[in-house]
Amino acid sequence: GSSKLCLVTSIMHRRAESKAKQPLLKILLIDDDDRAEKVVDVGQLTTLWKDWHASTEPIDDPVGHFKGLLSEARDFLRDNSLQTEKAAMNLYNNRMANRSRPTDYRRRGLTKKKIPKVAAQASNPSRFEDLLRNLLKVGDDHMSRLVDSEFMMDYLYPDFCREGDDEQVVRRLVAAHVLSEDAAAGGRFRRRSCQFASALYGEEDERLEEIALLNGGWIAVDASIKSAVEGQKFASSAMSKNQMKKGGV
């Protein structure tokens, strides 16, 4: 599917009897002309940017502002397809090279066998176990298969860009689009959504005070899966061409 840029405007409070459920988020879609707020759950978000702008001055029209930056990002993507493809391949190869290092090089503090015992100490063992299994699956630090737009940005742009200005936002938009399109096409990366971890409520008014999330991104798929997908694409393409020839197109 296609990716969308949005602004998270607020977190919806759940009543006391619904605290076990994850909070919902109100968002504004940048490309949505009616500018009406929509409600989504955490799992519908791929990745959150907390440092989207360094300026302390408020932006009068944030949706309009970002729509202009999104247009700049699309112009870059239209004119630099070879550069974006090379960057995606280099990032993927880097992730796979790190994963292929000897086992004794990796820091294996947590294993599948240890997860149930660790999760049993949490207030919600099943949710915590699910979170730990997901963390173990993507790896840790430089060994991780999970990447985001910041990783991709480093491969797309060799020159320095001041943190938090509009040019950096444009670059992150470009990077996120490259990863999203690759995932949608069944390529080197697969979308990994954000995950709800926990919520903190006030003791007196039971209002939602804080939520903790595991930020998502895109996972570099194993080489065997990538090869299988590419083989399926090739076979599908060959069949389509053969059918077109039979049809006299």
Short mmCIF file of C-alpha atoms in Angstrom, two decimals:
data_model
loop_
_atom_site.label_atom_id
_atom_site.label_comp_id
_atom_site.label_asym_id
_atom_site.label_seq_id
_atom_site.Cartn_x
_atom_site.Cartn_y
_atom_site.Cartn_z
CA GLY A 1 0.00 0.00 0.00
CA SER A 2 0.92 3.66 -0.20
CA SER A 3 2.51 5.64 2.62
CA LYS A 4 1.09 8.84 4.10
CA LEU A 5 2.69 11.66 6.01
CA CYS A 6 0.71 12.85 9.02
CA LEU A 7 0.92 15.01 12.12
CA VAL A 8 -0.08 13.42 15.43
CA THR A 9 -2.20 16.08 17.10
CA SER A 10 -3.29 14.33 20.30
CA ILE A 11 -3.63 11.07 22.20
CA MET A 12 -7.18 10.00 22.93
CA HIS A 13 -7.90 9.24 26.57
CA ARG A 14 -9.54 5.92 27.38
CA ARG A 15 -11.94 5.53 30.25
CA ALA A 16 -10.76 3.64 33.33
CA GLU A 17 -12.48 0.40 32.29
CA SER A 18 -10.67 0.51 28.94
CA LYS A 19 -7.16 1.15 30.21
CA ALA A 20 -6.04 -2.32 29.17
CA LYS A 21 -6.52 -1.29 25.56
CA GLN A 22 -3.93 0.81 23.77
CA PRO A 23 -4.71 4.55 23.37
CA LEU A 24 -5.81 5.90 20.02
CA LEU A 25 -4.14 8.77 18.19
CA LYS A 26 -5.66 11.74 16.40
CA ILE A 27 -3.81 12.68 13.22
CA LEU A 28 -3.93 15.14 10.33
CA LEU A 29 -2.98 13.75 6.93
CA ILE A 30 -0.76 16.18 5.06
CA ASP A 31 -2.21 15.33 1.65
CA ASP A 32 -5.83 15.41 2.85
CA ASP A 33 -7.58 18.48 1.44
CA ASP A 34 -10.41 18.57 3.98
CA ARG A 35 -7.90 18.71 6.89
CA ALA A 36 -10.22 16.73 9.13
CA GLU A 37 -8.69 14.85 12.04
CA LYS A 38 -8.70 11.09 11.76
CA VAL A 39 -8.34 8.46 14.48
CA VAL A 40 -5.83 5.61 14.16
CA ASP A 41 -4.26 3.05 16.44
CA VAL A 42 -0.54 2.82 17.08
CA GLY A 43 -0.12 -0.14 14.74
CA GLN A 44 -1.18 1.97 11.76
CA LEU A 45 1.92 4.14 12.14
CA THR A 46 5.16 2.96 10.58
CA THR A 47 7.55 5.32 12.35
CA LEU A 48 7.34 8.46 14.48
CA TRP A 49 9.58 11.51 14.11
CA LYS A 50 10.02 13.38 17.36
CA ASP A 51 12.58 15.89 16.03
CA TRP A 52 10.71 17.10 12.96
CA HIS A 53 11.67 20.77 13.39
CA ALA A 54 14.34 22.49 15.50
CA SER A 55 12.84 25.96 15.39
CA THR A 56 11.24 27.25 18.59
CA GLU A 57 8.99 29.55 16.55
CA PRO A 58 5.49 28.13 15.99
CA ILE A 59 4.44 27.35 12.42
CA ASP A 60 1.16 29.08 11.57
CA ASP A 61 0.04 26.44 9.06
CA PRO A 62 1.92 23.18 9.73
CA VAL A 63 -0.13 21.15 7.23
CA GLY A 64 0.47 23.66 4.45
CA HIS A 65 4.13 23.94 5.44
CA PHE A 66 4.69 20.19 5.24
CA LYS A 67 2.71 19.92 2.03
CA GLY A 68 5.25 22.24 0.41
CA LEU A 69 8.15 20.14 1.73
CA LEU A 70 6.45 16.99 0.49
CA SER A 71 6.25 18.52 -3.00
CA GLU A 72 10.01 19.18 -2.91
CA ALA A 73 10.65 15.58 -1.90
CA ARG A 74 8.57 14.29 -4.81
CA ASP A 75 10.53 16.48 -7.24
CA PHE A 76 13.78 14.95 -5.99
CA LEU A 77 12.41 11.41 -6.28
CA ARG A 78 11.26 12.01 -9.85
CA ASP A 79 14.71 13.21 -10.96
CA ASN A 80 16.99 10.87 -8.98
CA SER A 81 15.71 7.32 -9.38
CA LEU A 82 19.19 5.84 -9.91
CA GLN A 83 20.55 7.52 -6.78
CA THR A 84 17.68 6.27 -4.62
CA GLU A 85 18.00 2.71 -5.95
CA LYS A 86 21.74 2.64 -5.25
CA ALA A 87 21.20 3.98 -1.72
CA ALA A 88 18.54 1.35 -0.96
CA MET A 89 20.80 -1.45 -2.18
CA ASN A 90 23.79 -0.19 -0.19
CA LEU A 91 21.72 0.08 3.00
CA TYR A 92 20.34 -3.41 2.52
CA ASN A 93 23.79 -4.90 1.88
CA ASN A 94 25.12 -3.17 5.01
CA ARG A 95 22.37 -4.67 7.18
CA MET A 96 22.97 -8.14 5.74
CA ALA A 97 26.75 -7.87 6.16
CA ASN A 98 26.32 -7.03 9.85
CA ARG A 99 23.93 -9.94 10.36
CA SER A 100 26.35 -12.40 8.77
CA ARG A 101 29.14 -11.74 11.27
CA PRO A 102 30.18 -14.71 13.47
CA THR A 103 27.85 -15.53 16.35
CA ASP A 104 30.54 -14.93 18.99
CA TYR A 105 30.79 -11.33 17.75
CA ARG A 106 27.16 -10.65 18.61
CA ARG A 107 25.94 -9.67 22.02
CA ARG A 108 23.35 -12.28 22.93
CA GLY A 109 22.06 -11.13 26.31
CA LEU A 110 18.49 -12.29 25.59
CA THR A 111 17.48 -15.59 24.00
CA LYS A 112 14.15 -17.15 23.01
CA LYS A 113 14.34 -19.52 25.97
CA LYS A 114 14.80 -16.66 28.44
CA ILE A 115 11.90 -14.56 27.17
CA PRO A 116 9.00 -16.33 29.01
CA LYS A 117 10.86 -16.15 32.32
CA VAL A 118 11.62 -12.43 31.88
CA ALA A 119 8.08 -11.64 30.69
CA ALA A 120 6.52 -13.42 33.66
CA GLN A 121 7.81 -10.64 35.93
CA ALA A 122 5.82 -7.96 34.07
CA SER A 123 2.29 -6.80 34.94
CA ASN A 124 1.09 -7.91 31.49
CA PRO A 125 3.22 -10.99 30.65
CA SER A 126 1.66 -11.80 27.27
CA ARG A 127 2.13 -8.28 25.90
CA PHE A 128 5.65 -8.00 27.28
CA GLU A 129 6.59 -11.39 25.84
CA ASP A 130 5.32 -10.29 22.43
CA LEU A 131 7.41 -7.11 22.62
CA LEU A 132 10.54 -9.03 23.61
CA ARG A 133 10.10 -11.54 20.80
CA ASN A 134 9.78 -8.73 18.30
CA LEU A 135 12.88 -7.01 19.66
CA LEU A 136 14.86 -10.24 19.45
CA LYS A 137 13.69 -10.81 15.90
CA VAL A 138 14.96 -7.45 14.59
CA GLY A 139 18.28 -7.58 16.47
CA ASP A 140 20.14 -4.96 18.48
CA ASP A 141 22.33 -1.93 17.72
CA HIS A 142 24.39 -2.23 14.55
CA MET A 143 23.27 -5.86 14.17
CA SER A 144 19.64 -4.85 13.76
CA ARG A 145 17.70 -5.48 10.57
CA LEU A 146 15.35 -2.62 11.48
CA VAL A 147 16.04 0.68 9.72
CA ASP A 148 14.23 3.99 9.42
CA SER A 149 14.40 7.14 7.32
CA GLU A 150 17.42 8.44 9.24
CA PHE A 151 19.45 5.39 8.22
CA MET A 152 18.40 5.75 4.60
CA MET A 153 19.09 9.48 4.62
CA ASP A 154 22.76 8.84 5.41
CA TYR A 155 23.04 6.67 2.28
CA LEU A 156 21.15 9.08 0.05
CA TYR A 157 22.99 12.28 0.93
CA PRO A 158 26.77 12.43 1.46
CA ASP A 159 26.83 16.11 2.43
CA PHE A 160 26.05 17.62 5.82
CA CYS A 161 22.65 19.09 6.60
CA ARG A 162 21.85 21.15 9.69
CA GLU A 163 19.67 19.17 12.06
CA GLY A 164 16.03 20.20 12.25
CA ASP A 165 15.80 22.60 9.29
CA ASP A 166 13.45 22.23 6.32
CA GLU A 167 16.09 20.65 4.10
CA GLN A 168 16.53 17.80 6.59
CA VAL A 169 12.77 17.25 6.67
CA VAL A 170 12.73 17.01 2.86
CA ARG A 171 15.56 14.48 2.99
CA ARG A 172 13.73 12.37 5.56
CA LEU A 173 10.60 12.46 3.43
CA VAL A 174 12.60 11.22 0.44
CA ALA A 175 14.23 8.48 2.53
CA ALA A 176 10.91 7.32 4.01
CA HIS A 177 9.34 7.18 0.56
CA VAL A 178 12.20 5.07 -0.83
CA LEU A 179 11.80 2.52 1.97
CA SER A 180 8.01 2.53 1.76
CA GLU A 181 7.98 2.00 -2.00
CA ASP A 182 10.53 -0.80 -1.74
CA ALA A 183 8.40 -2.54 0.90
CA ALA A 184 5.21 -2.08 -1.14
CA ALA A 185 6.90 -3.70 -4.13
CA GLY A 186 8.00 -6.70 -2.04
CA GLY A 187 11.65 -5.81 -2.29
CA ARG A 188 14.51 -5.68 0.20
CA PHE A 189 12.57 -4.20 3.10
CA ARG A 190 9.32 -5.01 4.89
CA ARG A 191 7.22 -2.54 6.86
CA ARG A 192 7.36 -2.84 10.64
CA SER A 193 4.68 -0.84 12.44
CA CYS A 194 4.97 0.92 15.79
CA GLN A 195 3.97 -1.13 18.82
CA PHE A 196 2.22 -0.04 21.99
CA ALA A 197 4.23 -0.90 25.12
CA SER A 198 2.53 0.70 28.12
CA ALA A 199 0.51 3.66 29.39
CA LEU A 200 0.69 5.70 32.60
CA TYR A 201 -2.49 7.08 34.15
CA GLY A 202 -2.94 9.56 36.99
CA GLU A 203 -3.83 8.04 40.36
CA GLU A 204 -6.61 10.53 41.16
CA ASP A 205 -8.28 11.48 37.88
CA GLU A 206 -7.10 8.42 35.90
CA ARG A 207 -6.21 10.67 32.99
CA LEU A 208 -3.66 9.41 30.52
CA GLU A 209 -0.32 11.02 31.33
CA GLU A 210 2.20 9.13 29.24
CA ILE A 211 2.50 6.29 26.76
CA ALA A 212 5.53 4.22 25.76
CA LEU A 213 5.91 2.93 22.21
CA LEU A 214 8.39 0.82 20.28
CA ASN A 215 9.11 2.87 17.20
CA GLY A 216 8.74 1.03 13.92
CA GLY A 217 10.40 1.30 10.54
CA TRP A 218 11.39 -1.18 7.86
CA ILE A 219 13.10 -4.56 8.28
CA ALA A 220 15.71 -5.84 5.84
CA VAL A 221 14.38 -9.24 4.76
CA ASP A 222 16.57 -12.35 4.71
CA ALA A 223 18.41 -12.95 1.45
CA SER A 224 16.52 -16.23 0.87
CA ILE A 225 13.14 -14.47 1.15
CA LYS A 226 14.33 -11.67 -1.12
CA SER A 227 15.49 -14.18 -3.76
CA ALA A 228 12.16 -16.03 -3.61
CA VAL A 229 10.20 -12.81 -4.05
CA GLU A 230 12.38 -11.73 -6.97
CA GLY A 231 11.86 -15.15 -8.57
CA GLN A 232 8.09 -14.82 -8.22
CA LYS A 233 8.20 -11.35 -9.75
CA PHE A 234 10.25 -12.60 -12.70
CA ALA A 235 7.90 -15.54 -13.29
CA SER A 236 4.85 -13.28 -13.05
CA SER A 237 6.38 -10.79 -15.47
CA ALA A 238 7.28 -13.55 -17.94
CA MET A 239 3.74 -14.96 -17.82
CA SER A 240 2.24 -11.51 -18.43
CA LYS A 241 4.47 -10.93 -21.45
CA ASN A 242 3.62 -14.38 -22.83
CA GLN A 243 -0.09 -13.73 -22.47
CA MET A 244 0.26 -10.39 -24.24
CA LYS A 245 2.01 -12.08 -27.17
CA LYS A 246 -0.73 -14.70 -27.43
CA GLY A 247 -3.31 -11.97 -27.38
CA GLY A 248 -1.62 -10.16 -30.24
CA VAL A 249 -0.80 -7.04 -28.25
#
